[in-house]
Amino acid sequence: MVQNSLYILLLLWVKSFALLPLRLLYVFSDMLYFLIYRVIRYRLKIVRQNLRNAFPDQTDRERRRTERRFYHHFADYVVETIKLAHISQEEVLRRAYIRNPEIIKPLLAQGHTCIMLLMGHYGNWEWFTGATPFFGGEVQVHQIYRPLKSPAFDRLFLFLRGRFHSFSIKKNEVIRKLIRLRQAGTPSLAVFIADQTPSKANLHYWTTFLHQESAMLTGPERIAVKLNLPVIYVEIRKVKRGYYTVDFELITDRPKEMPEHWITEEYTRRMERNILRDPAYWLWTHKRWKYRRTT
């Protein structure tokens, strides 16, 4: 009951706030930046430790510049995500522009009704939810997600992500759902955000990522191999405030033929390259390196 009431209040506030044009929302973003960075200092110790470890050869001044730019972008991400509650699909498509959606068609023509997209917490990954028209409206977009601890916030994000008829799949239901989509012959894109830390029970593959020994998620690769899904990397670039471009890069259309962990390593290298191009737009606040390799 409490969570339901909280959800209703959150939804009403978000919908009201989202009525404002983006130019005004960015004024709030500037104030939010000052609040979370200068006053609250939201996860500042984590951000600084992550940047220090990822860029050991940089000076403190260089890392502080990235830090400030990151918090500016993070504030933009917050208001842009809120704006999803009241933005047209046409505007989302213009602001999160996929430059080569045609890469999907040949894979569908080969009989692959379900295609895996691997992306990271870079730029504004939430705006990708409006991408369906890029594929002629015939391809469904399914996002794989971990439920949030707060049921109210979880429902809010599901509402925002589903505004343009994309779907959300809980991570523990992925294989079952994708098998059903494939059996139904429904052309689908399964979107995995794969730069998260694996659970402690799933530290199966370690590699170097941003100058640190890192455990990588291997679940997407195992699913791709099991279901024979082509794998595409989604590279996001922030062009300017409120505008992003998306490029699809085919990793493989023959996952069963690839050596073990090859897909995971390819994703890691491309994600790292994406981040190093401009580090300010990656999500430095999350505890990406919670575990240390013991053997």
PDB file of C-alpha atoms in Angstrom:
ATOM      1  CA  MET A   1       0.000   0.000   0.000  1.00  0.00           C
ATOM      2  CA  VAL A   2       2.790   2.413   0.942  1.00  0.00           C
ATOM      3  CA  GLN A   3       4.786   1.566  -2.198  1.00  0.00           C
ATOM      4  CA  ASN A   4       1.699   1.966  -4.361  1.00  0.00           C
ATOM      5  CA  SER A   5       1.000   5.414  -2.907  1.00  0.00           C
ATOM      6  CA  LEU A   6       4.656   6.363  -3.371  1.00  0.00           C
ATOM      7  CA  TYR A   7       4.515   5.240  -6.992  1.00  0.00           C
ATOM      8  CA  ILE A   8       1.428   7.361  -7.679  1.00  0.00           C
ATOM      9  CA  LEU A   9       3.072  10.431  -6.119  1.00  0.00           C
ATOM     10  CA  LEU A  10       6.296   9.831  -8.083  1.00  0.00           C
ATOM     11  CA  LEU A  11       4.395   9.358 -11.315  1.00  0.00           C
ATOM     12  CA  LEU A  12       2.351  12.533 -10.834  1.00  0.00           C
ATOM     13  CA  TRP A  13       5.461  14.553 -10.016  1.00  0.00           C
ATOM     14  CA  VAL A  14       7.447  13.148 -12.955  1.00  0.00           C
ATOM     15  CA  LYS A  15       4.605  13.717 -15.412  1.00  0.00           C
ATOM     16  CA  SER A  16       4.169  17.300 -14.196  1.00  0.00           C
ATOM     17  CA  PHE A  17       7.894  18.068 -14.298  1.00  0.00           C
ATOM     18  CA  ALA A  18       8.215  16.490 -17.756  1.00  0.00           C
ATOM     19  CA  LEU A  19       5.731  19.005 -19.177  1.00  0.00           C
ATOM     20  CA  LEU A  20       8.496  21.608 -19.091  1.00  0.00           C
ATOM     21  CA  PRO A  21      10.507  22.078 -22.297  1.00  0.00           C
ATOM     22  CA  LEU A  22      14.004  20.621 -22.277  1.00  0.00           C
ATOM     23  CA  ARG A  23      15.629  24.050 -22.310  1.00  0.00           C
ATOM     24  CA  LEU A  24      14.032  24.734 -18.905  1.00  0.00           C
ATOM     25  CA  LEU A  25      14.799  21.231 -17.652  1.00  0.00           C
ATOM     26  CA  TYR A  26      18.459  21.874 -18.401  1.00  0.00           C
ATOM     27  CA  VAL A  27      18.302  24.941 -16.121  1.00  0.00           C
ATOM     28  CA  PHE A  28      17.145  22.567 -13.376  1.00  0.00           C
ATOM     29  CA  SER A  29      19.935  20.209 -14.428  1.00  0.00           C
ATOM     30  CA  ASP A  30      22.497  22.939 -13.752  1.00  0.00           C
ATOM     31  CA  MET A  31      21.065  23.422 -10.275  1.00  0.00           C
ATOM     32  CA  LEU A  32      20.937  19.659  -9.732  1.00  0.00           C
ATOM     33  CA  TYR A  33      24.611  19.444 -10.708  1.00  0.00           C
ATOM     34  CA  PHE A  34      25.528  21.926  -7.996  1.00  0.00           C
ATOM     35  CA  LEU A  35      23.376  20.074  -5.445  1.00  0.00           C
ATOM     36  CA  ILE A  36      24.612  16.529  -6.086  1.00  0.00           C
ATOM     37  CA  TYR A  37      28.239  17.467  -6.731  1.00  0.00           C
ATOM     38  CA  ARG A  38      28.994  20.435  -4.513  1.00  0.00           C
ATOM     39  CA  VAL A  39      26.500  19.962  -1.667  1.00  0.00           C
ATOM     40  CA  ILE A  40      25.505  16.306  -1.320  1.00  0.00           C
ATOM     41  CA  ARG A  41      28.719  15.091  -2.979  1.00  0.00           C
ATOM     42  CA  TYR A  42      26.795  12.056  -4.246  1.00  0.00           C
ATOM     43  CA  ARG A  43      29.103   9.021  -4.347  1.00  0.00           C
ATOM     44  CA  LEU A  44      32.030  11.354  -4.864  1.00  0.00           C
ATOM     45  CA  LYS A  45      34.504   9.022  -3.149  1.00  0.00           C
ATOM     46  CA  ILE A  46      33.489   6.187  -5.478  1.00  0.00           C
ATOM     47  CA  VAL A  47      33.774   8.387  -8.565  1.00  0.00           C
ATOM     48  CA  ARG A  48      37.218   9.641  -7.579  1.00  0.00           C
ATOM     49  CA  GLN A  49      38.484   6.167  -6.772  1.00  0.00           C
ATOM     50  CA  ASN A  50      37.163   4.819 -10.070  1.00  0.00           C
ATOM     51  CA  LEU A  51      38.772   7.636 -12.054  1.00  0.00           C
ATOM     52  CA  ARG A  52      42.051   7.283 -10.164  1.00  0.00           C
ATOM     53  CA  ASN A  53      42.219   3.581 -10.924  1.00  0.00           C
ATOM     54  CA  ALA A  54      41.077   3.916 -14.525  1.00  0.00           C
ATOM     55  CA  PHE A  55      43.454   6.767 -15.368  1.00  0.00           C
ATOM     56  CA  PRO A  56      46.569   6.318 -13.200  1.00  0.00           C
ATOM     57  CA  ASP A  57      48.727   8.343 -15.608  1.00  0.00           C
ATOM     58  CA  GLN A  58      46.548  11.433 -15.505  1.00  0.00           C
ATOM     59  CA  THR A  59      47.111  14.344 -13.163  1.00  0.00           C
ATOM     60  CA  ASP A  60      44.620  15.184 -10.423  1.00  0.00           C
ATOM     61  CA  ARG A  61      43.658  18.255 -12.418  1.00  0.00           C
ATOM     62  CA  GLU A  62      42.826  16.172 -15.488  1.00  0.00           C
ATOM     63  CA  ARG A  63      40.747  13.729 -13.451  1.00  0.00           C
ATOM     64  CA  ARG A  64      38.893  16.590 -11.707  1.00  0.00           C
ATOM     65  CA  ARG A  65      37.929  17.990 -15.096  1.00  0.00           C
ATOM     66  CA  THR A  66      36.456  14.626 -16.109  1.00  0.00           C
ATOM     67  CA  GLU A  67      34.762  14.413 -12.711  1.00  0.00           C
ATOM     68  CA  ARG A  68      33.032  17.794 -13.132  1.00  0.00           C
ATOM     69  CA  ARG A  69      31.958  16.988 -16.688  1.00  0.00           C
ATOM     70  CA  PHE A  70      30.612  13.627 -15.518  1.00  0.00           C
ATOM     71  CA  TYR A  71      28.422  15.195 -12.825  1.00  0.00           C
ATOM     72  CA  HIS A  72      27.113  17.744 -15.343  1.00  0.00           C
ATOM     73  CA  HIS A  73      26.200  14.888 -17.669  1.00  0.00           C
ATOM     74  CA  PHE A  74      24.730  12.811 -14.835  1.00  0.00           C
ATOM     75  CA  ALA A  75      22.387  15.690 -13.957  1.00  0.00           C
ATOM     76  CA  ASP A  76      21.402  15.911 -17.634  1.00  0.00           C
ATOM     77  CA  TYR A  77      20.740  12.156 -17.665  1.00  0.00           C
ATOM     78  CA  VAL A  78      18.333  12.561 -14.726  1.00  0.00           C
ATOM     79  CA  VAL A  79      16.230  15.308 -16.312  1.00  0.00           C
ATOM     80  CA  GLU A  80      16.352  13.648 -19.746  1.00  0.00           C
ATOM     81  CA  THR A  81      15.045  10.431 -18.246  1.00  0.00           C
ATOM     82  CA  ILE A  82      12.250  12.327 -16.505  1.00  0.00           C
ATOM     83  CA  LYS A  83      11.426  13.976 -19.834  1.00  0.00           C
ATOM     84  CA  LEU A  84      10.597  10.514 -21.208  1.00  0.00           C
ATOM     85  CA  ALA A  85       7.242  10.870 -19.430  1.00  0.00           C
ATOM     86  CA  HIS A  86       6.243  13.665 -21.804  1.00  0.00           C
ATOM     87  CA  ILE A  87       8.248  13.703 -25.001  1.00  0.00           C
ATOM     88  CA  SER A  88       7.196  12.703 -28.482  1.00  0.00           C
ATOM     89  CA  GLN A  89       8.707   9.654 -30.100  1.00  0.00           C
ATOM     90  CA  GLU A  90       9.730  11.821 -33.050  1.00  0.00           C
ATOM     91  CA  GLU A  91      11.817  14.026 -30.784  1.00  0.00           C
ATOM     92  CA  VAL A  92      13.467  11.029 -29.117  1.00  0.00           C
ATOM     93  CA  LEU A  93      14.370   9.621 -32.538  1.00  0.00           C
ATOM     94  CA  ARG A  94      15.881  12.966 -33.491  1.00  0.00           C
ATOM     95  CA  ARG A  95      17.867  13.273 -30.286  1.00  0.00           C
ATOM     96  CA  ALA A  96      19.008   9.631 -30.028  1.00  0.00           C
ATOM     97  CA  TYR A  97      19.706   8.989 -33.680  1.00  0.00           C
ATOM     98  CA  ILE A  98      20.623   5.499 -34.893  1.00  0.00           C
ATOM     99  CA  ARG A  99      22.919   6.013 -37.878  1.00  0.00           C
ATOM    100  CA  ASN A 100      22.899   2.485 -39.334  1.00  0.00           C
ATOM    101  CA  PRO A 101      19.658   0.636 -38.447  1.00  0.00           C
ATOM    102  CA  GLU A 102      19.907  -1.160 -41.786  1.00  0.00           C
ATOM    103  CA  ILE A 103      22.419  -3.593 -40.255  1.00  0.00           C
ATOM    104  CA  ILE A 104      19.437  -5.412 -38.705  1.00  0.00           C
ATOM    105  CA  LYS A 105      17.647  -6.309 -41.948  1.00  0.00           C
ATOM    106  CA  PRO A 106      20.191  -8.809 -43.383  1.00  0.00           C
ATOM    107  CA  LEU A 107      20.262 -10.671 -40.069  1.00  0.00           C
ATOM    108  CA  LEU A 108      16.472 -10.943 -40.063  1.00  0.00           C
ATOM    109  CA  ALA A 109      16.610 -12.086 -43.682  1.00  0.00           C
ATOM    110  CA  GLN A 110      18.950 -14.894 -42.620  1.00  0.00           C
ATOM    111  CA  GLY A 111      16.207 -16.180 -40.342  1.00  0.00           C
ATOM    112  CA  HIS A 112      17.420 -14.702 -37.064  1.00  0.00           C
ATOM    113  CA  THR A 113      14.177 -13.457 -35.544  1.00  0.00           C
ATOM    114  CA  CYS A 114      15.918 -12.429 -32.303  1.00  0.00           C
ATOM    115  CA  ILE A 115      19.112 -10.326 -32.214  1.00  0.00           C
ATOM    116  CA  MET A 116      21.160  -9.438 -29.130  1.00  0.00           C
ATOM    117  CA  LEU A 117      22.317  -5.860 -28.595  1.00  0.00           C
ATOM    118  CA  LEU A 118      25.082  -5.224 -26.054  1.00  0.00           C
ATOM    119  CA  MET A 119      25.475  -1.721 -24.682  1.00  0.00           C
ATOM    120  CA  GLY A 120      26.745   0.000 -21.548  1.00  0.00           C
ATOM    121  CA  HIS A 121      25.859   2.762 -19.094  1.00  0.00           C
ATOM    122  CA  TYR A 122      27.084   5.412 -21.490  1.00  0.00           C
ATOM    123  CA  GLY A 123      25.423   8.596 -22.705  1.00  0.00           C
ATOM    124  CA  ASN A 124      21.694   8.215 -22.150  1.00  0.00           C
ATOM    125  CA  TRP A 125      20.812   4.566 -22.565  1.00  0.00           C
ATOM    126  CA  GLU A 126      17.200   5.226 -21.532  1.00  0.00           C
ATOM    127  CA  TRP A 127      16.400   7.175 -24.699  1.00  0.00           C
ATOM    128  CA  PHE A 128      17.037   4.054 -26.764  1.00  0.00           C
ATOM    129  CA  THR A 129      13.548   2.884 -25.717  1.00  0.00           C
ATOM    130  CA  GLY A 130      12.016   4.911 -28.541  1.00  0.00           C
ATOM    131  CA  ALA A 131      14.015   3.202 -31.290  1.00  0.00           C
ATOM    132  CA  THR A 132      11.327   0.965 -32.835  1.00  0.00           C
ATOM    133  CA  PRO A 133      10.482   3.226 -35.848  1.00  0.00           C
ATOM    134  CA  PHE A 134      14.099   3.020 -37.011  1.00  0.00           C
ATOM    135  CA  PHE A 135      13.316  -0.582 -37.966  1.00  0.00           C
ATOM    136  CA  GLY A 136      10.065   0.139 -39.762  1.00  0.00           C
ATOM    137  CA  GLY A 137       7.992  -0.522 -36.660  1.00  0.00           C
ATOM    138  CA  GLU A 138       8.194  -4.251 -37.333  1.00  0.00           C
ATOM    139  CA  VAL A 139      10.851  -5.108 -34.742  1.00  0.00           C
ATOM    140  CA  GLN A 140      10.124  -5.217 -31.025  1.00  0.00           C
ATOM    141  CA  VAL A 141      12.679  -3.840 -28.550  1.00  0.00           C
ATOM    142  CA  HIS A 142      13.069  -5.846 -25.342  1.00  0.00           C
ATOM    143  CA  GLN A 143      15.264  -4.525 -22.530  1.00  0.00           C
ATOM    144  CA  ILE A 144      16.785  -6.890 -20.012  1.00  0.00           C
ATOM    145  CA  TYR A 145      16.805  -5.371 -16.540  1.00  0.00           C
ATOM    146  CA  ARG A 146      17.464  -5.992 -12.882  1.00  0.00           C
ATOM    147  CA  PRO A 147      14.464  -4.964 -10.735  1.00  0.00           C
ATOM    148  CA  LEU A 148      15.218  -2.037  -8.433  1.00  0.00           C
ATOM    149  CA  LYS A 149      15.062  -2.522  -4.681  1.00  0.00           C
ATOM    150  CA  SER A 150      12.261   0.022  -4.384  1.00  0.00           C
ATOM    151  CA  PRO A 151       9.048  -1.341  -5.987  1.00  0.00           C
ATOM    152  CA  ALA A 152       7.804   2.219  -6.509  1.00  0.00           C
ATOM    153  CA  PHE A 153      10.892   3.345  -8.416  1.00  0.00           C
ATOM    154  CA  ASP A 154      10.934   0.040 -10.293  1.00  0.00           C
ATOM    155  CA  ARG A 155       7.370   0.635 -11.536  1.00  0.00           C
ATOM    156  CA  LEU A 156       8.274   4.209 -12.472  1.00  0.00           C
ATOM    157  CA  PHE A 157      11.196   3.135 -14.649  1.00  0.00           C
ATOM    158  CA  LEU A 158       9.114   0.399 -16.267  1.00  0.00           C
ATOM    159  CA  PHE A 159       6.529   3.044 -17.153  1.00  0.00           C
ATOM    160  CA  LEU A 160       9.158   5.376 -18.637  1.00  0.00           C
ATOM    161  CA  ARG A 161      10.868   2.595 -20.595  1.00  0.00           C
ATOM    162  CA  GLY A 162       7.578   1.311 -21.946  1.00  0.00           C
ATOM    163  CA  ARG A 163       6.173   4.595 -23.234  1.00  0.00           C
ATOM    164  CA  PHE A 164       7.073   3.848 -26.850  1.00  0.00           C
ATOM    165  CA  HIS A 165       5.988   0.220 -26.843  1.00  0.00           C
ATOM    166  CA  SER A 166       9.304  -1.327 -25.886  1.00  0.00           C
ATOM    167  CA  PHE A 167       9.223  -4.190 -23.400  1.00  0.00           C
ATOM    168  CA  SER A 168      11.178  -5.038 -20.246  1.00  0.00           C
ATOM    169  CA  ILE A 169      12.294  -8.546 -19.307  1.00  0.00           C
ATOM    170  CA  LYS A 170      13.555  -9.470 -15.847  1.00  0.00           C
ATOM    171  CA  LYS A 171      17.026 -10.967 -16.013  1.00  0.00           C
ATOM    172  CA  ASN A 172      15.898 -14.254 -14.450  1.00  0.00           C
ATOM    173  CA  GLU A 173      13.229 -14.683 -17.149  1.00  0.00           C
ATOM    174  CA  VAL A 174      15.392 -13.894 -20.177  1.00  0.00           C
ATOM    175  CA  ILE A 175      15.898 -17.313 -21.754  1.00  0.00           C
ATOM    176  CA  ARG A 176      12.260 -18.352 -21.362  1.00  0.00           C
ATOM    177  CA  LYS A 177      10.996 -15.082 -22.880  1.00  0.00           C
ATOM    178  CA  LEU A 178      13.458 -15.109 -25.781  1.00  0.00           C
ATOM    179  CA  ILE A 179      12.610 -18.710 -26.630  1.00  0.00           C
ATOM    180  CA  ARG A 180       8.924 -17.756 -26.761  1.00  0.00           C
ATOM    181  CA  LEU A 181       9.668 -14.793 -29.033  1.00  0.00           C
ATOM    182  CA  ARG A 182      11.717 -16.985 -31.337  1.00  0.00           C
ATOM    183  CA  GLN A 183       9.043 -19.686 -31.445  1.00  0.00           C
ATOM    184  CA  ALA A 184       6.437 -17.051 -32.282  1.00  0.00           C
ATOM    185  CA  GLY A 185       8.660 -15.716 -35.061  1.00  0.00           C
ATOM    186  CA  THR A 186       8.507 -12.204 -33.613  1.00  0.00           C
ATOM    187  CA  PRO A 187      11.385 -10.020 -34.933  1.00  0.00           C
ATOM    188  CA  SER A 188      13.008  -8.759 -31.737  1.00  0.00           C
ATOM    189  CA  LEU A 189      16.021  -6.945 -30.370  1.00  0.00           C
ATOM    190  CA  ALA A 190      17.120  -8.049 -26.897  1.00  0.00           C
ATOM    191  CA  VAL A 191      19.061  -5.206 -25.264  1.00  0.00           C
ATOM    192  CA  PHE A 192      21.566  -6.113 -22.549  1.00  0.00           C
ATOM    193  CA  ILE A 193      23.475  -3.495 -20.546  1.00  0.00           C
ATOM    194  CA  ALA A 194      26.533  -5.655 -20.029  1.00  0.00           C
ATOM    195  CA  ASP A 195      29.042  -3.441 -18.188  1.00  0.00           C
ATOM    196  CA  GLN A 196      27.615  -4.282 -14.762  1.00  0.00           C
ATOM    197  CA  THR A 197      29.416  -6.231 -12.064  1.00  0.00           C
ATOM    198  CA  PRO A 198      28.518  -9.940 -12.016  1.00  0.00           C
ATOM    199  CA  SER A 199      27.136 -11.364  -8.803  1.00  0.00           C
ATOM    200  CA  LYS A 200      29.666 -12.959  -6.472  1.00  0.00           C
ATOM    201  CA  ALA A 201      28.523 -16.423  -7.574  1.00  0.00           C
ATOM    202  CA  ASN A 202      29.170 -15.599 -11.257  1.00  0.00           C
ATOM    203  CA  LEU A 203      32.757 -14.408 -11.370  1.00  0.00           C
ATOM    204  CA  HIS A 204      33.570 -16.687 -14.310  1.00  0.00           C
ATOM    205  CA  TYR A 205      35.664 -14.476 -16.568  1.00  0.00           C
ATOM    206  CA  TRP A 206      38.313 -11.910 -15.704  1.00  0.00           C
ATOM    207  CA  THR A 207      40.039  -9.495 -18.047  1.00  0.00           C
ATOM    208  CA  THR A 208      41.625  -6.047 -17.996  1.00  0.00           C
ATOM    209  CA  PHE A 209      39.096  -3.241 -18.271  1.00  0.00           C
ATOM    210  CA  LEU A 210      40.102   0.409 -17.785  1.00  0.00           C
ATOM    211  CA  HIS A 211      43.524  -0.566 -16.343  1.00  0.00           C
ATOM    212  CA  GLN A 212      41.958  -2.866 -13.755  1.00  0.00           C
ATOM    213  CA  GLU A 213      41.468  -6.590 -13.455  1.00  0.00           C
ATOM    214  CA  SER A 214      37.723  -6.905 -13.895  1.00  0.00           C
ATOM    215  CA  ALA A 215      35.111  -9.631 -13.712  1.00  0.00           C
ATOM    216  CA  MET A 216      32.788  -9.389 -16.715  1.00  0.00           C
ATOM    217  CA  LEU A 217      29.228 -10.571 -17.205  1.00  0.00           C
ATOM    218  CA  THR A 218      29.235 -13.790 -19.219  1.00  0.00           C
ATOM    219  CA  GLY A 219      25.477 -14.345 -19.145  1.00  0.00           C
ATOM    220  CA  PRO A 220      24.803 -12.509 -22.433  1.00  0.00           C
ATOM    221  CA  GLU A 221      27.413 -14.587 -24.235  1.00  0.00           C
ATOM    222  CA  ARG A 222      26.030 -17.844 -22.854  1.00  0.00           C
ATOM    223  CA  ILE A 223      22.514 -16.851 -23.943  1.00  0.00           C
ATOM    224  CA  ALA A 224      23.734 -15.844 -27.415  1.00  0.00           C
ATOM    225  CA  VAL A 225      25.470 -19.201 -27.852  1.00  0.00           C
ATOM    226  CA  LYS A 226      22.585 -21.230 -26.431  1.00  0.00           C
ATOM    227  CA  LEU A 227      19.964 -19.547 -28.629  1.00  0.00           C
ATOM    228  CA  ASN A 228      22.282 -18.779 -31.584  1.00  0.00           C
ATOM    229  CA  LEU A 229      21.609 -15.030 -31.463  1.00  0.00           C
ATOM    230  CA  PRO A 230      23.651 -12.599 -33.582  1.00  0.00           C
ATOM    231  CA  VAL A 231      25.422 -10.129 -31.303  1.00  0.00           C
ATOM    232  CA  ILE A 232      25.702  -6.400 -32.016  1.00  0.00           C
ATOM    233  CA  TYR A 233      27.595  -3.814 -30.008  1.00  0.00           C
ATOM    234  CA  VAL A 234      25.777  -0.490 -29.512  1.00  0.00           C
ATOM    235  CA  GLU A 235      28.174   2.438 -29.527  1.00  0.00           C
ATOM    236  CA  ILE A 236      26.766   5.698 -28.184  1.00  0.00           C
ATOM    237  CA  ARG A 237      28.305   9.128 -28.632  1.00  0.00           C
ATOM    238  CA  LYS A 238      27.129  12.359 -27.058  1.00  0.00           C
ATOM    239  CA  VAL A 239      27.166  14.954 -29.834  1.00  0.00           C
ATOM    240  CA  LYS A 240      26.080  17.846 -27.639  1.00  0.00           C
ATOM    241  CA  ARG A 241      23.696  18.467 -24.789  1.00  0.00           C
ATOM    242  CA  GLY A 242      20.549  16.451 -25.406  1.00  0.00           C
ATOM    243  CA  TYR A 243      21.778  14.813 -28.622  1.00  0.00           C
ATOM    244  CA  TYR A 244      23.289  11.364 -29.085  1.00  0.00           C
ATOM    245  CA  THR A 245      24.213   9.163 -32.012  1.00  0.00           C
ATOM    246  CA  VAL A 246      24.079   5.372 -32.001  1.00  0.00           C
ATOM    247  CA  ASP A 247      26.151   3.070 -34.207  1.00  0.00           C
ATOM    248  CA  PHE A 248      25.608  -0.678 -34.476  1.00  0.00           C
ATOM    249  CA  GLU A 249      28.700  -2.864 -34.793  1.00  0.00           C
ATOM    250  CA  LEU A 250      28.265  -6.536 -35.596  1.00  0.00           C
ATOM    251  CA  ILE A 251      30.344  -8.645 -33.217  1.00  0.00           C
ATOM    252  CA  THR A 252      29.272 -11.967 -34.693  1.00  0.00           C
ATOM    253  CA  ASP A 253      26.373 -13.643 -36.460  1.00  0.00           C
ATOM    254  CA  ARG A 254      27.800 -17.094 -35.666  1.00  0.00           C
ATOM    255  CA  PRO A 255      28.041 -17.172 -31.866  1.00  0.00           C
ATOM    256  CA  LYS A 256      28.205 -20.964 -31.670  1.00  0.00           C
ATOM    257  CA  GLU A 257      31.444 -20.950 -33.688  1.00  0.00           C
ATOM    258  CA  MET A 258      33.269 -18.467 -31.457  1.00  0.00           C
ATOM    259  CA  PRO A 259      35.779 -19.580 -28.766  1.00  0.00           C
ATOM    260  CA  GLU A 260      34.603 -19.392 -25.182  1.00  0.00           C
ATOM    261  CA  HIS A 261      34.595 -15.825 -23.807  1.00  0.00           C
ATOM    262  CA  TRP A 262      35.473 -14.356 -27.227  1.00  0.00           C
ATOM    263  CA  ILE A 263      32.170 -12.442 -27.420  1.00  0.00           C
ATOM    264  CA  THR A 264      32.594 -11.136 -23.867  1.00  0.00           C
ATOM    265  CA  GLU A 265      36.143  -9.983 -24.623  1.00  0.00           C
ATOM    266  CA  GLU A 266      35.072  -8.292 -27.847  1.00  0.00           C
ATOM    267  CA  TYR A 267      32.325  -6.443 -25.992  1.00  0.00           C
ATOM    268  CA  THR A 268      34.791  -5.399 -23.282  1.00  0.00           C
ATOM    269  CA  ARG A 269      37.273  -3.953 -25.752  1.00  0.00           C
ATOM    270  CA  ARG A 270      34.600  -2.020 -27.631  1.00  0.00           C
ATOM    271  CA  MET A 271      33.029  -0.704 -24.437  1.00  0.00           C
ATOM    272  CA  GLU A 272      36.461   0.380 -23.204  1.00  0.00           C
ATOM    273  CA  ARG A 273      37.172   2.150 -26.487  1.00  0.00           C
ATOM    274  CA  ASN A 274      33.799   3.903 -26.232  1.00  0.00           C
ATOM    275  CA  ILE A 275      34.572   5.131 -22.712  1.00  0.00           C
ATOM    276  CA  LEU A 276      38.134   6.235 -23.474  1.00  0.00           C
ATOM    277  CA  ARG A 277      36.918   8.378 -26.364  1.00  0.00           C
ATOM    278  CA  ASP A 278      35.212  10.604 -23.799  1.00  0.00           C
ATOM    279  CA  PRO A 279      35.147   9.252 -20.218  1.00  0.00           C
ATOM    280  CA  ALA A 280      32.781  11.904 -18.857  1.00  0.00           C
ATOM    281  CA  TYR A 281      29.704  10.158 -20.218  1.00  0.00           C
ATOM    282  CA  TRP A 282      30.111   6.774 -18.513  1.00  0.00           C
ATOM    283  CA  LEU A 283      28.378   6.012 -15.188  1.00  0.00           C
ATOM    284  CA  TRP A 284      31.298   6.401 -12.787  1.00  0.00           C
ATOM    285  CA  THR A 285      29.058   6.351  -9.695  1.00  0.00           C
ATOM    286  CA  HIS A 286      28.435   2.615  -9.721  1.00  0.00           C
ATOM    287  CA  LYS A 287      30.641   0.198  -7.808  1.00  0.00           C
ATOM    288  CA  ARG A 288      31.988  -1.546 -10.867  1.00  0.00           C
ATOM    289  CA  TRP A 289      34.979  -3.159  -9.117  1.00  0.00           C
ATOM    290  CA  LYS A 290      33.460  -4.638  -5.969  1.00  0.00           C
ATOM    291  CA  TYR A 291      35.391  -7.913  -6.146  1.00  0.00           C
ATOM    292  CA  ARG A 292      39.035  -8.887  -6.401  1.00  0.00           C
ATOM    293  CA  ARG A 293      40.350 -11.955  -8.148  1.00  0.00           C
ATOM    294  CA  THR A 294      41.463 -14.552  -5.632  1.00  0.00           C
ATOM    295  CA  THR A 295      43.145 -17.102  -7.947  1.00  0.00           C
TER     296      THR A 295
END
